[in-house]
CSV table of N, CA, C and O in Angstrom, one decimal:
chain,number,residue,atom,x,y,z
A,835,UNK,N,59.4,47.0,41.0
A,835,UNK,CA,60.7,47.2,41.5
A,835,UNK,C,61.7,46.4,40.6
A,835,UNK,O,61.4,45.4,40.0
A,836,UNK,N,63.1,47.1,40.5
A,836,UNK,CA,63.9,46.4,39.8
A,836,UNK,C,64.7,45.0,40.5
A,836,UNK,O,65.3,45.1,41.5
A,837,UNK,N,64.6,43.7,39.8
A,837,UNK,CA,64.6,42.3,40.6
A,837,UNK,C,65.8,42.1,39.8
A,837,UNK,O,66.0,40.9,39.5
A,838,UNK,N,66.8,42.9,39.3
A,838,UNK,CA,68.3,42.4,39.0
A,838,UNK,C,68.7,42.8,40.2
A,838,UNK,O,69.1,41.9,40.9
A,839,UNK,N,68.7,43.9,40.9
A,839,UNK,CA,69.6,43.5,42.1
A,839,UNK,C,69.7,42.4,43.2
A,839,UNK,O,70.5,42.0,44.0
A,840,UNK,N,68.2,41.9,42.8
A,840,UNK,CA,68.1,40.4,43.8
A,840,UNK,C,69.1,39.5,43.3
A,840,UNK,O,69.8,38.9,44.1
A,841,UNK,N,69.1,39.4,41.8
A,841,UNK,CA,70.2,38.5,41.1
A,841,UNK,C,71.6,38.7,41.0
A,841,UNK,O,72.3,37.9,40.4
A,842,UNK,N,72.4,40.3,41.6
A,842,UNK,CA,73.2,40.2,41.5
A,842,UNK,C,74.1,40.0,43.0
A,842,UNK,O,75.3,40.1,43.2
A,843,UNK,N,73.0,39.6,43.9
A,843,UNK,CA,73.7,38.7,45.2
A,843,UNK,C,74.0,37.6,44.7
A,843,UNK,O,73.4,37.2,43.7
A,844,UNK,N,74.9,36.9,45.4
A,844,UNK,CA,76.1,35.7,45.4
A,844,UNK,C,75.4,34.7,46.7
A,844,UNK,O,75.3,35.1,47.9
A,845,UNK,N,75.1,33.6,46.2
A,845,UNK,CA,74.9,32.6,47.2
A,845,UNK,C,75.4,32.7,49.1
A,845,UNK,O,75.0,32.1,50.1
A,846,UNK,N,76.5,33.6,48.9
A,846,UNK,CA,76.9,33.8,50.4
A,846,UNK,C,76.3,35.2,50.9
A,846,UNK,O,76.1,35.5,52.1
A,847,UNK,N,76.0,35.8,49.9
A,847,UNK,CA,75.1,37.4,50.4
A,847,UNK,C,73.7,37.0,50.8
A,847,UNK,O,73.0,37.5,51.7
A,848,UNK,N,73.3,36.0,50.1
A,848,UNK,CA,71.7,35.4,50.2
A,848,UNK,C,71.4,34.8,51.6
A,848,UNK,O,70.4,35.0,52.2
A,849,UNK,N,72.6,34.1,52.0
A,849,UNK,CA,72.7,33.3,53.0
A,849,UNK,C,72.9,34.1,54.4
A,849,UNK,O,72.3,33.9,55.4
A,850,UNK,N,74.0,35.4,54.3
A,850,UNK,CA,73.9,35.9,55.5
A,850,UNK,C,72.7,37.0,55.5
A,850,UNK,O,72.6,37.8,56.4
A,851,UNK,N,72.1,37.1,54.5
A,851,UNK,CA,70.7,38.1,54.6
A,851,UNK,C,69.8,36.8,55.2
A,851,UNK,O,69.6,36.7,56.4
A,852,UNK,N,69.4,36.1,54.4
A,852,UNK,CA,68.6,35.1,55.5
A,852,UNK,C,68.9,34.8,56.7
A,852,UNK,O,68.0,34.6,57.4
A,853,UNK,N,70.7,34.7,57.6
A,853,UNK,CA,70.8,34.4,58.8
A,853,UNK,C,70.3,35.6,59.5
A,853,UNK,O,69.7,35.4,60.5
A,854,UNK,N,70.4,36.9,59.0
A,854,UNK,CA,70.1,38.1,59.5
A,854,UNK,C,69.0,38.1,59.7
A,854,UNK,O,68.7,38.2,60.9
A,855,UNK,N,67.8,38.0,58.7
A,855,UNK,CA,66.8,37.8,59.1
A,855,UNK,C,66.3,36.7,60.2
A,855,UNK,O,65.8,36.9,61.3
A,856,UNK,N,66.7,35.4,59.6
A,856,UNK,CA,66.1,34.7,60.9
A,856,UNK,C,67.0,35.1,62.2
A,856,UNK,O,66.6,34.5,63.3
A,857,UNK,N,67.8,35.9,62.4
A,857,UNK,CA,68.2,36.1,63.9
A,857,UNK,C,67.4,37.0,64.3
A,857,UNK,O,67.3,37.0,65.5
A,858,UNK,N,67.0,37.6,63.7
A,858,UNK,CA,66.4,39.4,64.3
A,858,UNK,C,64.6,38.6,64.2
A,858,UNK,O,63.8,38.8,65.1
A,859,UNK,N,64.3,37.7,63.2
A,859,UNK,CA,62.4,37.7,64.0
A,859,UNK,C,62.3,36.4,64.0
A,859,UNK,O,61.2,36.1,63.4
A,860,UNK,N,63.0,35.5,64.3
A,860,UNK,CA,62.4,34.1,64.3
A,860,UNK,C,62.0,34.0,65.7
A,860,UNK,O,61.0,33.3,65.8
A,861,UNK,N,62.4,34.4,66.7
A,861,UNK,CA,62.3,34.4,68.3
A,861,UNK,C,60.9,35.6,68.7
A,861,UNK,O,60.2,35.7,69.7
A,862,UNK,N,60.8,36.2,67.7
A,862,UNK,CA,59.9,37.4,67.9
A,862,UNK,C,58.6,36.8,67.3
A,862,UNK,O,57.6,36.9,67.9
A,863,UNK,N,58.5,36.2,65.8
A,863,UNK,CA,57.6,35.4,65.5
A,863,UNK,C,57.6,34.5,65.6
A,863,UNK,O,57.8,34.1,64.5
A,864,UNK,N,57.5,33.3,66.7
A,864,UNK,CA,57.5,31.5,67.3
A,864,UNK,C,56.6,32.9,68.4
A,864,UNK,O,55.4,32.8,68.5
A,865,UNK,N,57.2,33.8,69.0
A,865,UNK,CA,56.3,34.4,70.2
A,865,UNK,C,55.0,34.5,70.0
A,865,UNK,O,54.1,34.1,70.8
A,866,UNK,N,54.7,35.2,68.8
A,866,UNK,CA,53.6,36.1,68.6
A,866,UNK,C,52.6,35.0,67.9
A,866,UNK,O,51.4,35.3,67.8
A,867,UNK,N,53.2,33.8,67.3
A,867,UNK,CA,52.5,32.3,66.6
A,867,UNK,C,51.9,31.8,68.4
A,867,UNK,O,50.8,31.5,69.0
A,868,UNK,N,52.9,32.0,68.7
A,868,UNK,CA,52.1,31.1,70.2
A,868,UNK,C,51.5,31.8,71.1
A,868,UNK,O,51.1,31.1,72.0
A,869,UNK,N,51.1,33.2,71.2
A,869,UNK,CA,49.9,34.0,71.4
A,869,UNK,C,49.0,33.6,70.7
A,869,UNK,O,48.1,33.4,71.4
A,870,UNK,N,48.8,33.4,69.5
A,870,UNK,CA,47.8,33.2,68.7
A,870,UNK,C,46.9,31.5,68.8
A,870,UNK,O,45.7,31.3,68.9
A,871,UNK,N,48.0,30.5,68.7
A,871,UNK,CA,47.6,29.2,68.8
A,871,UNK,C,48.0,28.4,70.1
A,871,UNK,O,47.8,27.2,70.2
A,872,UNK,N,48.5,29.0,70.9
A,872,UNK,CA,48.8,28.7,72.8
A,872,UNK,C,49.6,27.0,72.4
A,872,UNK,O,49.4,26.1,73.2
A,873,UNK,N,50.9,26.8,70.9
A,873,UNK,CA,51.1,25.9,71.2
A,873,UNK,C,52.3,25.9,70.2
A,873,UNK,O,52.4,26.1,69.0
A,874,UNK,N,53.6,25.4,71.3
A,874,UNK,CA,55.1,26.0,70.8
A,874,UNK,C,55.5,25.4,69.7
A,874,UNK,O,56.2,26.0,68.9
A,875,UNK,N,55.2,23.9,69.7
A,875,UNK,CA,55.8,23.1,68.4
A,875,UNK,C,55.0,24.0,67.1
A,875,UNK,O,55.6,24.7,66.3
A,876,UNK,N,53.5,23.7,67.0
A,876,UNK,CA,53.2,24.2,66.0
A,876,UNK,C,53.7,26.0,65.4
A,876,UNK,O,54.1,26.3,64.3
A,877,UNK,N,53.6,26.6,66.2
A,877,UNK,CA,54.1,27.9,66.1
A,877,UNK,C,55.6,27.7,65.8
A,877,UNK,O,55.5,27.8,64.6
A,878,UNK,N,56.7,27.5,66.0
A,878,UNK,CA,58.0,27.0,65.4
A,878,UNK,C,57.9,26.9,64.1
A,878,UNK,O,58.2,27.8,63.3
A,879,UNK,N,57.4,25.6,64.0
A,879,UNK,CA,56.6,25.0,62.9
A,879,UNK,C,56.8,26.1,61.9
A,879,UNK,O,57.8,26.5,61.3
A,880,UNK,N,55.0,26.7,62.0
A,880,UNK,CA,54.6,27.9,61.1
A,880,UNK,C,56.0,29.2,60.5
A,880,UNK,O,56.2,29.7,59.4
A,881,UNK,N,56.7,29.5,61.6
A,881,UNK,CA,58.1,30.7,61.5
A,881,UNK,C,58.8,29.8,60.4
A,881,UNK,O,59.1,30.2,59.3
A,882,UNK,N,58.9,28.8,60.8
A,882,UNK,CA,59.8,27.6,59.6
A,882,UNK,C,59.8,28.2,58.4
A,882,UNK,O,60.6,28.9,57.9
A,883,UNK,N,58.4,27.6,58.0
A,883,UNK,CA,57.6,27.6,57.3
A,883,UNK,C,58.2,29.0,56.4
A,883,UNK,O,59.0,29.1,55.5
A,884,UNK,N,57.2,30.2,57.1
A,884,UNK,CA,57.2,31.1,56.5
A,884,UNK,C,59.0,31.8,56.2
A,884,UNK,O,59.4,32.7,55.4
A,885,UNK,N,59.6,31.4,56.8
A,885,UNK,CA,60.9,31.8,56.8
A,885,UNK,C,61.4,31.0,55.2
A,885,UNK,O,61.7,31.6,54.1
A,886,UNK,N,61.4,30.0,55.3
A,886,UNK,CA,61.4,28.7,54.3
A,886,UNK,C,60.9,29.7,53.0
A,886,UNK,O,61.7,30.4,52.3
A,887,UNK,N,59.5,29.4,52.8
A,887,UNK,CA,58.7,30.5,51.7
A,887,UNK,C,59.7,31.7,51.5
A,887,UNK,O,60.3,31.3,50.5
A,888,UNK,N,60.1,32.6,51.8
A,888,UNK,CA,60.1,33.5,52.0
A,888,UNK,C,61.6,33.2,51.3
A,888,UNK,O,61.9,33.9,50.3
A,889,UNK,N,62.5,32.3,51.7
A,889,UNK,CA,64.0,31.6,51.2
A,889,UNK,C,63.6,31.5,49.0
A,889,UNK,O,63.9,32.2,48.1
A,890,UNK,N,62.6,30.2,49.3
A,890,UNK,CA,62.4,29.5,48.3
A,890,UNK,C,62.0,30.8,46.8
A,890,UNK,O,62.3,30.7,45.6
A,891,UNK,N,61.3,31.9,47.7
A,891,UNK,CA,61.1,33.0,46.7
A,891,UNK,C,61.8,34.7,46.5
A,891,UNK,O,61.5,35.8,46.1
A,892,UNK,N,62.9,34.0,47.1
A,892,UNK,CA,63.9,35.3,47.3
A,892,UNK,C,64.0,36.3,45.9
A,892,UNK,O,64.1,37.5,45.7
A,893,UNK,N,64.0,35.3,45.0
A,893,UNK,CA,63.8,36.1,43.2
A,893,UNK,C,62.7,37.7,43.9
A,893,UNK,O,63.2,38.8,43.6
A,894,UNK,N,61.6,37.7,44.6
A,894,UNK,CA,60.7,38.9,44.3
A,894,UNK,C,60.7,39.2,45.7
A,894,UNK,O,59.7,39.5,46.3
A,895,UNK,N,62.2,39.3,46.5
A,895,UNK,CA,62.3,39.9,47.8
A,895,UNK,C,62.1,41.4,48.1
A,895,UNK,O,61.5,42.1,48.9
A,896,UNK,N,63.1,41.8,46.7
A,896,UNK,CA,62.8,43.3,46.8
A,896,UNK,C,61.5,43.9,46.3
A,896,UNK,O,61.4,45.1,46.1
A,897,UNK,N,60.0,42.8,46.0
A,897,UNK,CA,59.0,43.3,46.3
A,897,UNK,C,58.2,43.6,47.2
A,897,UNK,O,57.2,44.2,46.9
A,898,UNK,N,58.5,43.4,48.8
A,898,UNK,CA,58.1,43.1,49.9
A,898,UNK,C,58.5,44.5,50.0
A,898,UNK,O,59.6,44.8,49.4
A,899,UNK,N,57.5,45.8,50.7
A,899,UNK,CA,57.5,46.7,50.5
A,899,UNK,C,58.2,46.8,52.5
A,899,UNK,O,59.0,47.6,53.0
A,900,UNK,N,57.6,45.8,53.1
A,900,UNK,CA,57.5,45.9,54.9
A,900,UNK,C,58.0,44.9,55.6
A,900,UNK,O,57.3,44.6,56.5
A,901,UNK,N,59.3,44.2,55.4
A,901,UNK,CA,59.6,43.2,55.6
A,901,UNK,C,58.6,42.6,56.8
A,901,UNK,O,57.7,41.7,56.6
A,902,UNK,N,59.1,43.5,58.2
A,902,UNK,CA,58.3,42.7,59.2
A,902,UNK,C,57.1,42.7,58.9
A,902,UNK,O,56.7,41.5,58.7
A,903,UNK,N,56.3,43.4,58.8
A,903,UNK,CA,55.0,43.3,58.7
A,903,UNK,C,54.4,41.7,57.3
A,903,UNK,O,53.4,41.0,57.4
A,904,UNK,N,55.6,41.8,56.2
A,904,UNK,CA,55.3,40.7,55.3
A,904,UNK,C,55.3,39.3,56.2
A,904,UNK,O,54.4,38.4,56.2
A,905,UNK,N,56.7,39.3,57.0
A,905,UNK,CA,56.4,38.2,58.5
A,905,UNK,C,55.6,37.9,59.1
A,905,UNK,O,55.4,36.7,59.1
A,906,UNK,N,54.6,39.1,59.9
A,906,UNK,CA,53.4,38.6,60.9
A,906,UNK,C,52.7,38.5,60.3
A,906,UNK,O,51.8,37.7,60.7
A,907,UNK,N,52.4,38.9,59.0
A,907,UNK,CA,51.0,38.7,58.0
A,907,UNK,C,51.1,37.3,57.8
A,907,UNK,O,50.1,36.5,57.9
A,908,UNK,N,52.2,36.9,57.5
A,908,UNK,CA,52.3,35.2,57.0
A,908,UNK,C,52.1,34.6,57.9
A,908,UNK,O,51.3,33.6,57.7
A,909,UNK,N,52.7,34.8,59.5
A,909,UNK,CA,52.5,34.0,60.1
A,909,UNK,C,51.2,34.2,60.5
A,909,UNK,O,50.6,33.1,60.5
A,910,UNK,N,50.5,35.1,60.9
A,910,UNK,CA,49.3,35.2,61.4
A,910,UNK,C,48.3,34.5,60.3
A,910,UNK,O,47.6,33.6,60.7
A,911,UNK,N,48.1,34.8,59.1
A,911,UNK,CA,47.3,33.5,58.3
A,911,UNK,C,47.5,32.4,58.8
A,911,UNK,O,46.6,31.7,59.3
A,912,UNK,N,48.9,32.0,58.5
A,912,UNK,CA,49.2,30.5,58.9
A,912,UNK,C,48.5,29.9,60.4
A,912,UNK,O,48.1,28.7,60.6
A,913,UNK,N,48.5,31.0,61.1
A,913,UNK,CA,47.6,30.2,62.3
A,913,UNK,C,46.3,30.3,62.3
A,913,UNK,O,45.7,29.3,62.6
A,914,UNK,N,45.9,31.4,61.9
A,914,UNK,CA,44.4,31.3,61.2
A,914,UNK,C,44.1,30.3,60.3
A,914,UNK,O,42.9,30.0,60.3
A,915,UNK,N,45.0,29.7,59.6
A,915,UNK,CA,44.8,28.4,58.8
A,915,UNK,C,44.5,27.2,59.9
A,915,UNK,O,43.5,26.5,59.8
A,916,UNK,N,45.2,27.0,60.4
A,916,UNK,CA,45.6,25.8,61.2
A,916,UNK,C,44.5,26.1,62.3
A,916,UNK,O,44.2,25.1,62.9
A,917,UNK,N,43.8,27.3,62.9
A,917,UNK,CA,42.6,27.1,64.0
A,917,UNK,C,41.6,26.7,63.0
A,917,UNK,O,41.3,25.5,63.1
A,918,UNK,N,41.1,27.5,61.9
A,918,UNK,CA,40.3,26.7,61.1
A,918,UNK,C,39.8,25.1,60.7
A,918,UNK,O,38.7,24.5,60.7
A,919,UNK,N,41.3,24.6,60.5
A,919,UNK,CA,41.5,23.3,59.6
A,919,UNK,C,41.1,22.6,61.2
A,919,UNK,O,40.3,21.7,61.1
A,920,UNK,N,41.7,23.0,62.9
A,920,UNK,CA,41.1,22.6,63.9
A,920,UNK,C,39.7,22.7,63.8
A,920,UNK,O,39.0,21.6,64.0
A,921,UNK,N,39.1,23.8,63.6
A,921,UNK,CA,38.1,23.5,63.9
A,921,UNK,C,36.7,22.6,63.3
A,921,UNK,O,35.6,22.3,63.7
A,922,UNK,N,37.7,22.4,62.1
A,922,UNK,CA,36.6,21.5,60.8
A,922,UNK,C,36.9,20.3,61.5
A,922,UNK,O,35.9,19.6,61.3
A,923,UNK,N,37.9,19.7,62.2
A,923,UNK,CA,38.1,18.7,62.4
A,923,UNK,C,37.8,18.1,63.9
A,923,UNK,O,37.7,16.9,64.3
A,924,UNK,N,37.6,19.4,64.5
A,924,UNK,CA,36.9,18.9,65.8
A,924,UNK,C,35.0,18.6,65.5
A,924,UNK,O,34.2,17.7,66.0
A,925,UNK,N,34.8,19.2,64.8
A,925,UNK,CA,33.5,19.3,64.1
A,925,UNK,C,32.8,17.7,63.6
A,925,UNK,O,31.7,17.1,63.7
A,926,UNK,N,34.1,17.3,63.1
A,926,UNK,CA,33.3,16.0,62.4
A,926,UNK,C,34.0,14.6,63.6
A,926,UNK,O,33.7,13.4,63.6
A,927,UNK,N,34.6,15.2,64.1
A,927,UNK,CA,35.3,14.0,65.6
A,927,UNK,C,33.8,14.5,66.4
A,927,UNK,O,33.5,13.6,67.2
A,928,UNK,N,33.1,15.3,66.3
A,928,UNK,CA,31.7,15.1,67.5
A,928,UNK,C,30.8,14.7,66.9
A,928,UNK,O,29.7,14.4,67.4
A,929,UNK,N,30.9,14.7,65.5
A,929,UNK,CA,29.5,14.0,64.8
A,929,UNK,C,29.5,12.3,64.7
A,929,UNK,O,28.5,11.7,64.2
């Protein structure tokens, strides 16, 4: 995809595309994080997170073929990460 149109937004276009986005799925993904990990800080947390990422690499936005779908995929690893890293560490707290 062509990534000069990402570069020819202005710091204030960037900003109300990100407020847009985080208004429309930040409340929808903190939901769908805490279905997954039954726990509100960390799920917050993770939307942060991925919202953050997602800021930091706006250069290859117009690569994201599915916006939402690029959302729950991130977040849903991210909690798959963190049951994991739980469970390696419940593991060696019983040994």
């Amino acid at each position: 995809m062509d990534s000069s149109k990402t570069k020819e937004l202005s710091d204030a276009e960037w900003n109300e595309r990100f407020q847009s986005i985080y208004q429309q799925y930040y409340a929808k993904l903190c939901i769908y994080a805490t279905s997954i990990l039954a726990n509100d800080e960390e799920s917050e947390e993770i939307v942060q997170n991925v919202i953050y990422k997602l800021w930091e690499q706006r250069e290859k936005f117009n690569e994201i073929e599915n916006l939402q779908s690029y959302l729950y995929r991130s977040v849903k690893n991210l909690c798959i990460n963190i049951i994991n890293r739980q469970k390696i560490e419940d593991k060696y707290k019983s040994e």
